[in-house]
CSV table of N, CA and C in Angstrom, one decimal:
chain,number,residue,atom,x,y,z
C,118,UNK,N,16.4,-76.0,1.9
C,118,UNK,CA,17.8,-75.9,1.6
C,118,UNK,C,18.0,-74.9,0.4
C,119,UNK,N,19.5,-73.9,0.6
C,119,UNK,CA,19.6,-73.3,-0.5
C,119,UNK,C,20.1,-73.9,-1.8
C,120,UNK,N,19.9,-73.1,-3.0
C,120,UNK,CA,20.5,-73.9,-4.1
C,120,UNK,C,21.8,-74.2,-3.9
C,121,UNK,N,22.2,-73.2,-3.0
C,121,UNK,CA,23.8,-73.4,-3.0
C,121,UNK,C,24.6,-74.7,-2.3
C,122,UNK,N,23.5,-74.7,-1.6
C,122,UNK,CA,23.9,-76.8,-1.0
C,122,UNK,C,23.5,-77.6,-1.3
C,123,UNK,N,22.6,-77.7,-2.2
C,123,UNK,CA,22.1,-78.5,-2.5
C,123,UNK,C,23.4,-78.6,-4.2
C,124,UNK,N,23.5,-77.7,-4.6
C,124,UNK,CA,24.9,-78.2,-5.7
C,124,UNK,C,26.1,-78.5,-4.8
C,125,UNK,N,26.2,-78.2,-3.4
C,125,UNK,CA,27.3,-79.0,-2.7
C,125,UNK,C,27.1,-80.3,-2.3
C,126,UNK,N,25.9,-80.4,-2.3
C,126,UNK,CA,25.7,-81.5,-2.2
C,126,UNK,C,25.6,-82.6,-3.4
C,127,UNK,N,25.4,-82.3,-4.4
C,127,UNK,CA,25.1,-83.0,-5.9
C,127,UNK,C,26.7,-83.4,-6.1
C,128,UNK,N,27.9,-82.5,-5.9
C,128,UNK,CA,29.2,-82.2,-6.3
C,128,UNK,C,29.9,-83.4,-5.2
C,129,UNK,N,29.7,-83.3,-4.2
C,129,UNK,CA,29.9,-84.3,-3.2
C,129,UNK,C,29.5,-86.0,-3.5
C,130,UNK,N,28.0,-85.7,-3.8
C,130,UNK,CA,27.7,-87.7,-4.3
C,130,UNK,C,28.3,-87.7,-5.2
C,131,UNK,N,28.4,-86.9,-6.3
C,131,UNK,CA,29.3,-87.3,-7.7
C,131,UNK,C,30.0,-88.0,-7.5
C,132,UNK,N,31.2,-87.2,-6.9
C,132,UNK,CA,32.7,-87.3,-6.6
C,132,UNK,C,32.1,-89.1,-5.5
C,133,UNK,N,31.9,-89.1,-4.9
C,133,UNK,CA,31.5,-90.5,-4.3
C,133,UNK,C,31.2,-91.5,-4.9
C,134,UNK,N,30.5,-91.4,-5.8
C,134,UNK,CA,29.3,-92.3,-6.9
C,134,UNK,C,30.7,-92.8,-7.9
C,135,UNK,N,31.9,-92.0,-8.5
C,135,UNK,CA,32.6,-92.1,-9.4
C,135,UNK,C,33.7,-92.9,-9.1
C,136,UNK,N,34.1,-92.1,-7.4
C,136,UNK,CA,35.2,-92.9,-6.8
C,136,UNK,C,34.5,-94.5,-6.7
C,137,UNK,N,33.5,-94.9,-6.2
C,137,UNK,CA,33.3,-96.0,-6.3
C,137,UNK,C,33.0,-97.0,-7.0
C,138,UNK,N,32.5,-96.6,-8.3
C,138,UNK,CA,33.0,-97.4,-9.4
C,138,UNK,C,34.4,-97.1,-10.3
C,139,UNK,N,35.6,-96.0,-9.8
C,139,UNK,CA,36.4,-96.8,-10.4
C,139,UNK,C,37.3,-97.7,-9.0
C,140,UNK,N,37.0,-97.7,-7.8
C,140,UNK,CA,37.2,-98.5,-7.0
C,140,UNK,C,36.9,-100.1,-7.0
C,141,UNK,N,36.0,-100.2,-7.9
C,141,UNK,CA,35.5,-101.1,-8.2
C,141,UNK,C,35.9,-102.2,-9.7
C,142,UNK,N,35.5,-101.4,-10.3
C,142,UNK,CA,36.4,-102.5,-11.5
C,142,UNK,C,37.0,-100.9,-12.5
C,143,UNK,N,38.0,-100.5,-12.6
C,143,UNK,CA,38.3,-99.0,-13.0
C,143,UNK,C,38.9,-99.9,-14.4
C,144,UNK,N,39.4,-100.7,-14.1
C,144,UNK,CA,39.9,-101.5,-15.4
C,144,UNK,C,39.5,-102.1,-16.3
C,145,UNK,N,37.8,-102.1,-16.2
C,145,UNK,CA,36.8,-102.8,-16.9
C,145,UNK,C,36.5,-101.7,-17.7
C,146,UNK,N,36.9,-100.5,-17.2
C,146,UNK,CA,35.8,-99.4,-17.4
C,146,UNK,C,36.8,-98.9,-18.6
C,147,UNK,N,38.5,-98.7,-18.1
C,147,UNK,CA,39.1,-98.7,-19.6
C,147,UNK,C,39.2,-99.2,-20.4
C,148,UNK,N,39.4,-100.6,-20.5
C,148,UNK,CA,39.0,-101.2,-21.3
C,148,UNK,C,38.0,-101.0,-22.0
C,149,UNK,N,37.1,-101.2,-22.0
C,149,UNK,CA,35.7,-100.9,-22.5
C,149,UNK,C,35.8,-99.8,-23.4
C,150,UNK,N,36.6,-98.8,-22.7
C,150,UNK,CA,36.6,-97.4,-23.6
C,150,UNK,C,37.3,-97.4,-24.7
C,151,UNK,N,38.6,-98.0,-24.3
C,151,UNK,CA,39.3,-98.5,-24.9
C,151,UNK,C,38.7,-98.9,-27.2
C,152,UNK,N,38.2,-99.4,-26.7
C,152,UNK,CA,37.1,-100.6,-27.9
C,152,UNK,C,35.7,-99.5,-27.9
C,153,UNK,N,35.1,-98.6,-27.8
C,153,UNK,CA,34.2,-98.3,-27.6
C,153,UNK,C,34.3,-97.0,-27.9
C,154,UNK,N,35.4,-96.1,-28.1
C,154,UNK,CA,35.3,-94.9,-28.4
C,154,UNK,C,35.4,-93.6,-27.2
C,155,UNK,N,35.3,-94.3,-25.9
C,155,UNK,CA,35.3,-93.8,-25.1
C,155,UNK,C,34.0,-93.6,-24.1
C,156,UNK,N,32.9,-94.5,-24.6
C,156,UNK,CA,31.8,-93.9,-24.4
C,156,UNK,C,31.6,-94.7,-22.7
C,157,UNK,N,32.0,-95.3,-22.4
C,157,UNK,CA,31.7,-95.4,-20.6
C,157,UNK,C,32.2,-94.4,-20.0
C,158,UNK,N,33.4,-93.5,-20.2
C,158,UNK,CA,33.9,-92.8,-19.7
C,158,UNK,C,33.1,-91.2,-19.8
C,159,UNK,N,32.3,-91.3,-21.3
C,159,UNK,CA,31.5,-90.2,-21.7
C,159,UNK,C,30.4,-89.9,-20.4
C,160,UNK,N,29.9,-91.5,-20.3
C,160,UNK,CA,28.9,-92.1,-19.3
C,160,UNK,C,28.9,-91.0,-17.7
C,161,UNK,N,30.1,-91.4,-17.6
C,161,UNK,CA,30.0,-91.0,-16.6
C,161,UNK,C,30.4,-89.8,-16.1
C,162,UNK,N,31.0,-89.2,-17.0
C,162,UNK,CA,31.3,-87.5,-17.0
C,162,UNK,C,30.3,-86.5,-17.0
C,163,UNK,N,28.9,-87.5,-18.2
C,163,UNK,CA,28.1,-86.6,-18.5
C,163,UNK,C,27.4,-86.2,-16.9
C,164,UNK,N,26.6,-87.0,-16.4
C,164,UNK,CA,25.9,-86.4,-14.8
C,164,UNK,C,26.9,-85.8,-14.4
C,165,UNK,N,28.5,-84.8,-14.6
C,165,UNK,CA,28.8,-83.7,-13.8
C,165,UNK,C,28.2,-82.4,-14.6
C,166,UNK,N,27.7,-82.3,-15.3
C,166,UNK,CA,27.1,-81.4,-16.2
C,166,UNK,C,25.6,-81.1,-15.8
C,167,UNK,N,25.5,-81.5,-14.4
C,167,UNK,CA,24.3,-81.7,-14.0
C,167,UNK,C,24.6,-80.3,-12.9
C,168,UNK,N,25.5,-80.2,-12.5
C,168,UNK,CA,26.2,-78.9,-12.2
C,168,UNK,C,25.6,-77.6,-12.8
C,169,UNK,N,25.5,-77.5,-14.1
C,169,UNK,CA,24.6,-76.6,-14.5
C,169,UNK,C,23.7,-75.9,-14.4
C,170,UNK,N,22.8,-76.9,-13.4
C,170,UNK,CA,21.7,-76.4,-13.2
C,170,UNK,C,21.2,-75.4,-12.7
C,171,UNK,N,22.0,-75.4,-11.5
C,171,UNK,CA,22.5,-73.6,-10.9
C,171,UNK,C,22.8,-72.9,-12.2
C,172,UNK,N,23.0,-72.4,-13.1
C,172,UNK,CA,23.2,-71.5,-13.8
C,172,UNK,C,21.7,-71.7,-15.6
C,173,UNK,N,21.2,-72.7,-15.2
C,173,UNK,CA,20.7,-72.4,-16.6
C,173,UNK,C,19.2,-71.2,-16.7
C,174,UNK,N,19.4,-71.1,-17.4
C,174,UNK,CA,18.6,-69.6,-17.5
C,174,UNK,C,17.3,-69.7,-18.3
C,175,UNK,N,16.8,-71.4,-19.1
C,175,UNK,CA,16.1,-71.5,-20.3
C,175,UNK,C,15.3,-72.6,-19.9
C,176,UNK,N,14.0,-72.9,-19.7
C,176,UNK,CA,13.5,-74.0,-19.6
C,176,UNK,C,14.0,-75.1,-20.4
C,177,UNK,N,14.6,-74.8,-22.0
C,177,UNK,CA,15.3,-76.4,-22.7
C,177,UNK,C,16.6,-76.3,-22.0
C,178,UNK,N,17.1,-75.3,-21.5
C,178,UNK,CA,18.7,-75.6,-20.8
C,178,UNK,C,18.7,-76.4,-19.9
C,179,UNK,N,17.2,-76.1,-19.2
C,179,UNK,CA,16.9,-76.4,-17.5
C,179,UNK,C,17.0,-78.1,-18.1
C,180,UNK,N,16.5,-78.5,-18.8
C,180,UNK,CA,15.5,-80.0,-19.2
C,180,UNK,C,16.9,-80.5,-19.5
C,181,UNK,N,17.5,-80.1,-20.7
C,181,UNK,CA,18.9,-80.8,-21.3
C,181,UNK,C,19.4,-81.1,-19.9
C,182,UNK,N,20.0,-80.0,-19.1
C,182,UNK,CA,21.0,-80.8,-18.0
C,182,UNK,C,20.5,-82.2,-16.4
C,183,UNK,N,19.1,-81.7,-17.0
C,183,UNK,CA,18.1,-82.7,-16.3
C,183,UNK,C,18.1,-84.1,-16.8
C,184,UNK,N,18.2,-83.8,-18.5
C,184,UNK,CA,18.6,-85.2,-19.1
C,184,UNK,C,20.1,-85.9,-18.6
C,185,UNK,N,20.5,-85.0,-18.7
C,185,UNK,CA,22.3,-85.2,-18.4
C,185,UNK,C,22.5,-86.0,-17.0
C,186,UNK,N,21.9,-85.1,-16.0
C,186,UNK,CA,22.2,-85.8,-14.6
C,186,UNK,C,21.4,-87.3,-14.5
C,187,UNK,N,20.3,-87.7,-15.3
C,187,UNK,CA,19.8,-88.8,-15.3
C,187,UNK,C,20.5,-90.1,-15.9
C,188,UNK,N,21.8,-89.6,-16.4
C,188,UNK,CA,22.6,-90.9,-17.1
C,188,UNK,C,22.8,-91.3,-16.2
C,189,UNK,N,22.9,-91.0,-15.0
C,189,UNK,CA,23.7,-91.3,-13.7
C,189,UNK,C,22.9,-92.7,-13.0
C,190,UNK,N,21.5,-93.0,-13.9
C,190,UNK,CA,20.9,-94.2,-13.2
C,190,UNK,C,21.1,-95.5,-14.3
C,191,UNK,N,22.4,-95.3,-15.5
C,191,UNK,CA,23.2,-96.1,-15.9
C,191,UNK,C,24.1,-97.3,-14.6
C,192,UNK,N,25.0,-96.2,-14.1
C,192,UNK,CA,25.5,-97.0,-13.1
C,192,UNK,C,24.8,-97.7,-12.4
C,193,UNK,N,23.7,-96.7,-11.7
C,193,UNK,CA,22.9,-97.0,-10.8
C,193,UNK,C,22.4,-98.6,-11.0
C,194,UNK,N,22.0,-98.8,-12.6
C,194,UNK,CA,21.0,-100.1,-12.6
C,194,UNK,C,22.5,-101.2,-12.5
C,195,UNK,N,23.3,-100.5,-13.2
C,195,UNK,CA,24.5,-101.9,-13.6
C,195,UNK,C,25.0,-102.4,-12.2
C,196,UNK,N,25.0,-101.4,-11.5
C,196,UNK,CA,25.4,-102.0,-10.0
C,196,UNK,C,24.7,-102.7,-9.0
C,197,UNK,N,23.2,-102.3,-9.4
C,197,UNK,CA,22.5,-102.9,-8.7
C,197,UNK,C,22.3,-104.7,-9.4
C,198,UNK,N,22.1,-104.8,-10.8
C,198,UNK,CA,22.1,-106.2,-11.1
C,198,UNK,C,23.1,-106.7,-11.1
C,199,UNK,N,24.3,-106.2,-10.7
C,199,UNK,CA,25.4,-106.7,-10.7
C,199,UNK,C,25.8,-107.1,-9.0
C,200,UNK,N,24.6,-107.3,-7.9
C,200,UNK,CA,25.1,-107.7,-6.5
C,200,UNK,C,25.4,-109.3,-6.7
C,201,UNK,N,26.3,-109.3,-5.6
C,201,UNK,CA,27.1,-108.7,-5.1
C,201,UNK,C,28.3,-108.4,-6.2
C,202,UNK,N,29.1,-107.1,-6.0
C,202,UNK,CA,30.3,-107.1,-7.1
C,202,UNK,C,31.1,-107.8,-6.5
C,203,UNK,N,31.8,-107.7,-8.2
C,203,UNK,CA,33.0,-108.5,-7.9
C,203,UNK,C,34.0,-108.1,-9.0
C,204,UNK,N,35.2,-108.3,-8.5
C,204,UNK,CA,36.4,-107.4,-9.9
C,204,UNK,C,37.1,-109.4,-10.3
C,205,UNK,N,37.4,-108.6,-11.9
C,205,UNK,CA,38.3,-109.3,-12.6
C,205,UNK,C,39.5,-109.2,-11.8
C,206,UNK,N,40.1,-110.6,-11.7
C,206,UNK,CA,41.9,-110.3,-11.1
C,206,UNK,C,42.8,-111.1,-12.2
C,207,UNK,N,42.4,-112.0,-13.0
C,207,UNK,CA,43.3,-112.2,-14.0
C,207,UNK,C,42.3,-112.6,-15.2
C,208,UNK,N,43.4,-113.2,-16.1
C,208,UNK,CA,43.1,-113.4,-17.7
C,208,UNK,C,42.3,-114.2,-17.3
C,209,UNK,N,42.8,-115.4,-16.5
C,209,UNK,CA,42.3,-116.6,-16.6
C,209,UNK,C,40.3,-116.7,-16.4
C,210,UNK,N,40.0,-115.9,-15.9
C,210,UNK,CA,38.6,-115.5,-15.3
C,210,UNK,C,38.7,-115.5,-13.7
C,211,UNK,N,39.3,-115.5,-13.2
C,211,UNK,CA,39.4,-115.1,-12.1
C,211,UNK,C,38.8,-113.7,-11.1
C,212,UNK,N,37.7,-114.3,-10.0
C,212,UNK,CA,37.5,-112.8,-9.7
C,212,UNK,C,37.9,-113.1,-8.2
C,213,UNK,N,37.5,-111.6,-7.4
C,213,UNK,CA,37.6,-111.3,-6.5
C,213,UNK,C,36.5,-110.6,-5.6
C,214,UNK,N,35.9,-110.9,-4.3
C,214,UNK,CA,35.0,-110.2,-4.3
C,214,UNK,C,35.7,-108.6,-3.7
C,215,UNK,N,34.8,-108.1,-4.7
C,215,UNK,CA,35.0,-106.5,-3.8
C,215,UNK,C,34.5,-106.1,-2.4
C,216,UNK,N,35.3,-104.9,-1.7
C,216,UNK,CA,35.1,-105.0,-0.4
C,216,UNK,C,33.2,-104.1,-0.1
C,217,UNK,N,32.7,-105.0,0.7
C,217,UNK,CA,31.4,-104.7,0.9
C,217,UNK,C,30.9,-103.3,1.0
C,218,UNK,N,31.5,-102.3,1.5
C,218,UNK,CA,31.4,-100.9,1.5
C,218,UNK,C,31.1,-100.1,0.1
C,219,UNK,N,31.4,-100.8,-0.8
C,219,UNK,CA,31.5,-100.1,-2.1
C,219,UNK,C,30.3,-100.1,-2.7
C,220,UNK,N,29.5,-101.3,-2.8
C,220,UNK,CA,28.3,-101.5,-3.4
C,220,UNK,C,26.9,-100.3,-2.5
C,221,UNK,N,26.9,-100.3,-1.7
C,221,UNK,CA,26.4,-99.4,-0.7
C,221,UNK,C,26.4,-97.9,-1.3
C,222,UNK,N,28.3,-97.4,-1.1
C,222,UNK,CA,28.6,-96.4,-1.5
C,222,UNK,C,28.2,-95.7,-3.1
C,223,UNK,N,28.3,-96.9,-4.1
C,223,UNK,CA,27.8,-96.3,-5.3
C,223,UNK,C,26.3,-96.2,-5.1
C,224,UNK,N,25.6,-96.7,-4.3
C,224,UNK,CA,24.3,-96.9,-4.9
C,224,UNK,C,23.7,-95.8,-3.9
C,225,UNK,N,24.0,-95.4,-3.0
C,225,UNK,CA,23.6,-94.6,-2.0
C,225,UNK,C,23.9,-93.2,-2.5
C,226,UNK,N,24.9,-92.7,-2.6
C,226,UNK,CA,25.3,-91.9,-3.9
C,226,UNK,C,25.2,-90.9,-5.2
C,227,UNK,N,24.3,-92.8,-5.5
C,227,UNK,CA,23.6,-92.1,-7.0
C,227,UNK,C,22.1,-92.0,-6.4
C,228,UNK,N,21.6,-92.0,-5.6
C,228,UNK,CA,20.4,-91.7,-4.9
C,228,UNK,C,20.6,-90.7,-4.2
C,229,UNK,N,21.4,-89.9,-4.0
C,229,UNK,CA,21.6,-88.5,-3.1
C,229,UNK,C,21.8,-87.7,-4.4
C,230,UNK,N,22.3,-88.0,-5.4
C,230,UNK,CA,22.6,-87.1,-6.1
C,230,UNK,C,21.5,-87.1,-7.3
C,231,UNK,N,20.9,-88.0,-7.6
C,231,UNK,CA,19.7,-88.0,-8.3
C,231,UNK,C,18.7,-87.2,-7.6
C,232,UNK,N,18.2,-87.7,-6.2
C,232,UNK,CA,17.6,-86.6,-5.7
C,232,UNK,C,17.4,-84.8,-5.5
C,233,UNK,N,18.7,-84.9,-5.3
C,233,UNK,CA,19.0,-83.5,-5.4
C,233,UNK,C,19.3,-82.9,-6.5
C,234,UNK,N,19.6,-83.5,-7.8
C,234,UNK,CA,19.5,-82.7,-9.1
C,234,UNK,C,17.9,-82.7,-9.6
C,235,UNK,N,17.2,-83.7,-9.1
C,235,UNK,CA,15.6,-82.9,-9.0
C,235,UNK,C,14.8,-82.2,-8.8
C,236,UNK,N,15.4,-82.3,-7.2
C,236,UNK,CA,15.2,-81.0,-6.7
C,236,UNK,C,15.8,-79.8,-6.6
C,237,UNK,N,16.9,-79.5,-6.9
C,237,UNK,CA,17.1,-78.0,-8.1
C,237,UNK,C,16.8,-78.0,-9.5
C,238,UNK,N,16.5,-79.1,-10.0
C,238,UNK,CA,15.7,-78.8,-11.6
C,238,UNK,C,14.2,-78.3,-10.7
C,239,UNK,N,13.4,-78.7,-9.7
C,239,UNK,CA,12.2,-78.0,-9.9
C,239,UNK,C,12.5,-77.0,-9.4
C,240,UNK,N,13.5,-76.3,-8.3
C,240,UNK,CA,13.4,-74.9,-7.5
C,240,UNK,C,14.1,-74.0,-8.9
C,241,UNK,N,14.4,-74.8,-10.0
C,241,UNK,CA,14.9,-73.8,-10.7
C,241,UNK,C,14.1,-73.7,-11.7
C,242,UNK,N,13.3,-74.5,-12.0
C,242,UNK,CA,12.0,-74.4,-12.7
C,242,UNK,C,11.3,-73.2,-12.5
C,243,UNK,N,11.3,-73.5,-11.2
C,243,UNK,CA,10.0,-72.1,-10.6
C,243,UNK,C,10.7,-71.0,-10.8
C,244,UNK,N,11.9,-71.0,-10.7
C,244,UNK,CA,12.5,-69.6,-10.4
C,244,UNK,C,12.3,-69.0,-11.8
C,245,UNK,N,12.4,-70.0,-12.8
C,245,UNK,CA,12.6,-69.2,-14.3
C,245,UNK,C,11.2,-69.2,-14.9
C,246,UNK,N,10.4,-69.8,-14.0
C,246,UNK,CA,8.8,-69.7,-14.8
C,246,UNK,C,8.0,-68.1,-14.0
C,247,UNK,N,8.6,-68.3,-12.9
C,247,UNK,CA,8.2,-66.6,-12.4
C,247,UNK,C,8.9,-65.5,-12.7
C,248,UNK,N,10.1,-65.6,-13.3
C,248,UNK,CA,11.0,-64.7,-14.0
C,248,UNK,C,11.8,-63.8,-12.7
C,249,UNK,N,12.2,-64.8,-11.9
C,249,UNK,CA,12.8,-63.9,-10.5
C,249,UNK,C,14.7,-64.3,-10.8
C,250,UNK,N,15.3,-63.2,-10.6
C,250,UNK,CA,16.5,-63.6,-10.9
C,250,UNK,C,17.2,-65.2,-10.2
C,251,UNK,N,18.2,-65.4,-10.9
C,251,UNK,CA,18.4,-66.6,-10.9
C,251,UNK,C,19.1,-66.9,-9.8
C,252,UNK,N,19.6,-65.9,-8.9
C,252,UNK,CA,20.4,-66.3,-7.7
C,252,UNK,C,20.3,-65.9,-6.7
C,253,UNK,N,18.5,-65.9,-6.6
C,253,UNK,CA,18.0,-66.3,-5.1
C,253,UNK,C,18.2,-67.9,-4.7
């Protein structure tokens, strides 16, 4: 695969992995930020920065956004200890179960997209350790 689909592809589970958790409890998630500074929301912004990878030009550039796309197994674990989900529906404690497609969808997701920011951190590895321009 070229690099170029393979960031179509990374840009695609994102967008999937994100819709489905805020499909999921989107209201937990402001909250939280709410009281917190913002930092779930940080959470999850940061793995689109994983996008960079196509353009970094530095072995620490390459590593930093390698760090970046790996926050993405934040969700990944909270979803998985969190089966089956389920959303808050009132004050009282009240939940609801969420519809079964979703749990799948986040987790399937962050596994396509974890994969494939690996695998352009190594094809881009090589590319900058042989010093061949960066947009083969």
């Amino acid at each position: 695969m070229s690099k170029k689909n393979i960031g179509i592809t990374m840009i695609m589970s994102y967008v999937l992995m994100i819709m489905g958790l805020l499909i999921w409890d989107w209201g937990a998630i402001l909250f939280i930020s709410i009281f917190t500074l913002g930092l779930p929301i940080v959470i999850l912004i940061l793995p689109g920065l994983s996008v960079l990878l196509l353009t970094a030009k530095t072995v620490t550039g390459l590593i930093f956004v390698l760090i970046c796309s790996l926050t993405s197994l934040i969700p990944l674990i909270i979803t998985i200890t969190s089966l089956p989900l389920r959303s808050l529906v009132t004050e009282a404690g009240e939940y609801s179960v969420t519809p079964t497609i979703i749990a799948p969808l986040i987790i399937v997701a962050t596994l396509i997209f974890l994969l494939s920011s690996i695998n352009l951190f190594i094809l881009q590895y090589r590319t900058i350790k042989k010093g061949l321009p960066n947009d083969r």
